[in-house]
Coordinates of C-alpha atoms in Angstrom, one line a residue:
K1 CA 7.1 9.7 12.9
M2 CA 4.2 7.7 11.3
A3 CA 2.4 7.2 14.7
K4 CA -0.8 5.7 13.0
D5 CA -1.5 3.1 10.6
S6 CA -4.7 2.6 8.6
T7 CA -5.2 -1.0 9.3
P8 CA -8.8 -1.8 8.7
E9 CA -8.4 -5.5 9.4
T10 CA -7.7 -4.8 13.2
K11 CA -8.4 -1.0 13.5
A12 CA -4.8 -0.9 15.3
P13 CA -4.0 2.8 15.8
V14 CA -0.2 2.1 15.8
L15 CA 2.1 1.0 13.0
G16 CA 3.1 -2.6 13.3
N17 CA 1.1 -3.1 16.5
P18 CA -1.8 -5.6 16.1
T19 CA -3.1 -4.9 19.5
G20 CA -3.2 -1.2 19.5
A21 CA -2.0 -1.1 23.1
D22 CA 0.5 1.6 22.9
G23 CA 3.0 3.7 20.5
W24 CA 6.1 1.6 21.2
D25 CA 5.7 -0.4 18.0
M26 CA 5.7 2.6 15.7
S27 CA 8.2 3.2 12.9
A28 CA 10.9 5.4 13.4
S29 CA 10.5 7.7 10.4
G30 CA 8.4 8.4 7.4
L31 CA 8.6 9.7 3.9
A32 CA 6.3 11.5 1.5
A33 CA 6.8 11.0 -2.2
V34 CA 5.3 12.6 -5.5
W35 CA 5.1 11.5 -8.9
A36 CA 6.3 14.6 -10.9
K37 CA 7.3 15.1 -14.6
E38 CA 10.6 16.7 -13.7
N39 CA 12.5 17.5 -10.7
T40 CA 11.7 21.1 -10.3
R41 CA 9.8 23.1 -7.6
D42 CA 6.9 23.8 -10.1
A43 CA 6.5 20.1 -11.1
I44 CA 6.6 18.9 -7.6
Y45 CA 4.1 21.4 -6.3
A46 CA 1.8 20.6 -9.3
A47 CA 2.0 16.9 -8.2
F48 CA 1.0 17.9 -4.8
K49 CA -1.9 20.0 -6.1
R50 CA -3.3 16.9 -8.2
K51 CA -2.7 14.7 -5.2
E52 CA -0.5 12.3 -7.1
T53 CA 1.2 11.3 -4.0
Y54 CA 2.1 8.5 -1.7
A55 CA 3.7 8.1 1.7
T56 CA 5.9 5.4 3.2
S57 CA 7.0 4.4 6.7
G58 CA 10.7 5.0 6.0
P59 CA 11.9 2.8 3.0
R60 CA 12.1 4.2 -0.6
Q61 CA 9.5 2.0 -2.3
R62 CA 8.1 3.1 -5.6
V63 CA 4.3 2.9 -5.8
Q64 CA 1.9 3.8 -8.5
L65 CA -1.8 3.5 -8.9
F66 CA -4.2 4.3 -11.8
G67 CA -8.0 3.8 -12.2
G68 CA -10.0 3.6 -15.4
W69 CA -12.6 1.8 -17.6
N70 CA -10.6 0.6 -20.7
F71 CA -7.1 -0.5 -19.8
P72 CA -5.7 -2.8 -22.4
Q73 CA -5.7 -6.5 -21.2
S74 CA -1.9 -6.6 -20.9
A75 CA -1.6 -3.3 -19.5
A76 CA 0.0 -4.5 -16.3
Q77 CA 2.7 -6.2 -18.4
A78 CA 3.3 -3.2 -20.6
E79 CA 6.9 -1.8 -20.6
N80 CA 5.4 1.6 -20.8
F81 CA 3.2 1.1 -17.6
S82 CA 3.0 4.6 -16.6
A83 CA 2.3 5.8 -20.1
V84 CA -0.5 3.3 -20.3
G85 CA -1.9 4.4 -17.0
Y86 CA -2.0 8.0 -17.9
E87 CA -3.6 7.3 -21.4
Y88 CA -6.4 5.1 -20.3
G89 CA -7.0 6.2 -16.7
V90 CA -6.4 8.7 -13.9
P91 CA -3.5 8.4 -11.4
M92 CA -3.9 8.2 -7.6
G93 CA -5.5 11.4 -6.3
G94 CA -7.9 11.6 -9.3
D95 CA -11.5 11.2 -9.6
L96 CA -13.6 8.5 -11.6
Q97 CA -17.0 9.3 -12.8
A98 CA -19.5 6.3 -13.5
N99 CA -19.6 5.0 -17.1
E100 CA -22.6 4.4 -19.0
L101 CA -22.4 0.6 -18.5
N102 CA -22.2 0.7 -14.8
S103 CA -19.3 -1.7 -14.9
A104 CA -16.7 -1.8 -12.3
P105 CA -13.5 0.2 -12.9
S106 CA -10.1 -1.4 -13.3
F107 CA -7.0 -0.5 -11.3
L108 CA -3.4 -0.7 -12.5
M109 CA -1.0 -1.1 -9.5
R110 CA 2.8 -1.3 -9.3
A111 CA 5.0 -1.5 -6.3
V112 CA 8.8 -1.8 -6.5
K113 CA 11.0 -2.6 -3.5
D114 CA 13.5 -0.1 -2.0
P115 CA 16.8 -1.3 -3.9
L116 CA 18.7 -1.2 -0.7
D117 CA 16.0 -2.5 1.7
A118 CA 13.7 -5.5 2.1
N119 CA 11.5 -7.5 -0.2
L120 CA 7.8 -7.0 -0.4
D121 CA 5.3 -9.3 1.2
R122 CA 2.0 -8.4 -0.4
L123 CA 0.0 -5.6 -2.2
Q124 CA -3.4 -4.7 -1.0
M125 CA -6.3 -2.6 -2.1
V126 CA -8.2 -0.6 0.6
K127 CA -11.8 0.4 -0.2
G128 CA -13.8 2.8 1.8
W129 CA -17.4 4.0 1.6
V130 CA -20.4 5.3 3.7
D131 CA -23.6 3.5 3.5
A132 CA -27.1 5.0 3.5
N133 CA -27.3 5.1 7.1
G134 CA -24.1 7.2 7.3
E135 CA -21.9 4.2 8.5
Q136 CA -18.3 4.2 7.4
H137 CA -16.9 0.9 6.1
E138 CA -13.5 -0.2 5.0
R139 CA -12.5 -3.5 3.4
V140 CA -9.0 -4.8 2.4
Y141 CA -8.4 -7.0 -0.6
N142 CA -5.2 -8.8 -0.9
V143 CA -4.4 -8.5 -4.5
A144 CA -0.9 -9.8 -5.0
W145 CA 1.6 -11.6 -2.8
S146 CA 4.8 -13.6 -2.6
D147 CA 5.8 -17.1 -2.1
G148 CA 2.8 -19.1 -3.5
R149 CA 0.7 -18.5 -0.4
E150 CA -3.1 -19.1 -0.6
L151 CA -6.0 -17.1 0.8
D152 CA -8.2 -18.8 3.2
A153 CA -12.0 -18.9 3.1
Q154 CA -12.3 -15.4 4.6
G155 CA -9.7 -13.9 2.1
K156 CA -7.0 -13.7 4.8
L157 CA -3.3 -14.4 3.7
P158 CA -0.9 -16.4 5.8
P159 CA 2.1 -14.5 7.1
V160 CA 5.1 -14.3 4.8
G161 CA 7.5 -15.6 7.4
N162 CA 10.3 -13.9 9.3
T163 CA 14.1 -14.1 8.5
V164 CA 15.2 -11.5 11.3
D165 CA 18.0 -12.9 13.4
L166 CA 17.1 -11.3 16.8
T167 CA 20.9 -11.7 18.0
S168 CA 22.2 -9.6 15.2
A169 CA 19.3 -7.5 13.9
R170 CA 19.9 -8.8 10.4
Y171 CA 17.6 -10.2 7.8
T172 CA 17.7 -12.1 4.4
N173 CA 15.7 -11.4 1.3
T174 CA 15.1 -15.0 0.9
I175 CA 11.3 -14.5 1.2
G176 CA 9.1 -12.0 -0.5
Q177 CA 9.7 -10.7 -3.9
A178 CA 11.1 -7.4 -5.4
E179 CA 8.0 -6.1 -7.4
F180 CA 4.2 -6.5 -7.9
T181 CA 2.4 -5.2 -11.1
V182 CA -1.2 -6.3 -11.4
Q183 CA -4.6 -5.1 -12.9
W184 CA -7.6 -5.7 -10.5
S185 CA -11.3 -4.9 -10.4
D186 CA -13.5 -4.6 -7.4
P187 CA -15.6 -7.7 -7.1
D188 CA -18.1 -6.0 -4.9
F189 CA -18.6 -3.0 -6.9
N190 CA -21.9 -1.0 -6.6
P191 CA -22.1 1.5 -9.4
K192 CA -24.6 3.7 -7.3
Q193 CA -22.3 3.8 -4.1
A194 CA -19.4 6.5 -4.0
A195 CA -16.2 4.9 -2.8
F196 CA -12.4 5.5 -2.6
Y197 CA -9.7 3.1 -3.3
Y198 CA -6.0 3.3 -2.2
V199 CA -3.1 0.8 -2.5
R200 CA -1.0 -0.4 0.5
V201 CA 2.1 -2.5 0.1
L202 CA 3.9 -4.3 2.9
Q203 CA 7.5 -5.3 3.2
I204 CA 8.7 -8.6 4.8
P205 CA 9.6 -8.2 8.5
T206 CA 12.8 -6.2 9.3
P207 CA 14.4 -5.2 12.6
R208 CA 12.6 -2.4 14.4
N209 CA 14.7 0.5 15.8
G210 CA 14.0 -0.9 19.2
L211 CA 15.9 -4.1 18.5
F212 CA 19.0 -2.2 17.5
D213 CA 18.6 -0.2 20.8
A214 CA 18.4 -3.4 22.8
L215 CA 21.6 -5.0 21.2
A216 CA 23.5 -1.6 21.8
L217 CA 22.5 -1.8 25.3
Q218 CA 23.2 -5.5 25.7
L219 CA 19.5 -6.4 26.5
D220 CA 17.9 -9.6 25.6
E221 CA 15.0 -7.9 23.8
P222 CA 13.3 -4.4 23.5
P223 CA 12.0 -3.3 26.8
K224 CA 8.7 -2.4 25.1
G225 CA 7.4 -2.9 21.6
A226 CA 8.0 -5.6 19.0
A227 CA 11.4 -6.7 17.8
T228 CA 10.5 -6.5 14.2
I229 CA 8.3 -4.4 12.0
Q230 CA 6.7 -4.6 8.5
E231 CA 7.5 -1.3 6.8
R232 CA 4.9 -0.1 4.2
A233 CA 3.7 2.4 1.8
Y234 CA 0.3 4.0 0.9
T235 CA -1.0 5.8 -2.2
S236 CA -3.4 8.7 -2.2
P237 CA -6.9 7.4 -3.1
I238 CA -8.8 7.4 -6.3
W239 CA -12.3 8.5 -5.7
Y240 CA -15.3 6.9 -7.5
Q241 CA -18.3 9.1 -7.9
P242 CA -21.6 7.7 -9.4

């Protein structure tokens, strides 16, 4: 089970639980994935060794992250997205060293929904660093999102909505979108500050396992925990070193 969620906005310790009150809102399962050159034991272990990995709370999304300094302007729209990422940058799990110009690195990100599951709500970049006083910091950037929403003055994004029918535990993909592909640069980049960057992608709300249990037991609602959940995926970080 994925009992914890790195949620820098709220510091909530439990997946899908904005209050962090208990563990009843957690997801029922999780998956780990690697980007390997071929489906062999050696290739899979090599991917683990270079940390080109990501995890999901259960659905089978496909997520990739590359960081670099000289991606072509149209890299995010390239048909050979992965080839461009490997040629001009490093994949998730890799290290970026400062360039001579001290310019901000660019990040190529792609997330594709599970073909048999829900649409995607948003794509986020999570940045972490330790300041000169030894204090840890994290910041979340909403990079891409669905349904024409607009960020507020604090950079927060309105909820995507919720299509879950609580009487049947069904939802529709009438909100969200199937894929995000984007190139992004850190607007707060400090070339002298070591940092890490990882991608997080959220699905639209879907029925949580507790809702299925409640319906099977003929209860009006789950006895504990939320009725819906936003499943998600996370990449391994890319580390920047000055």
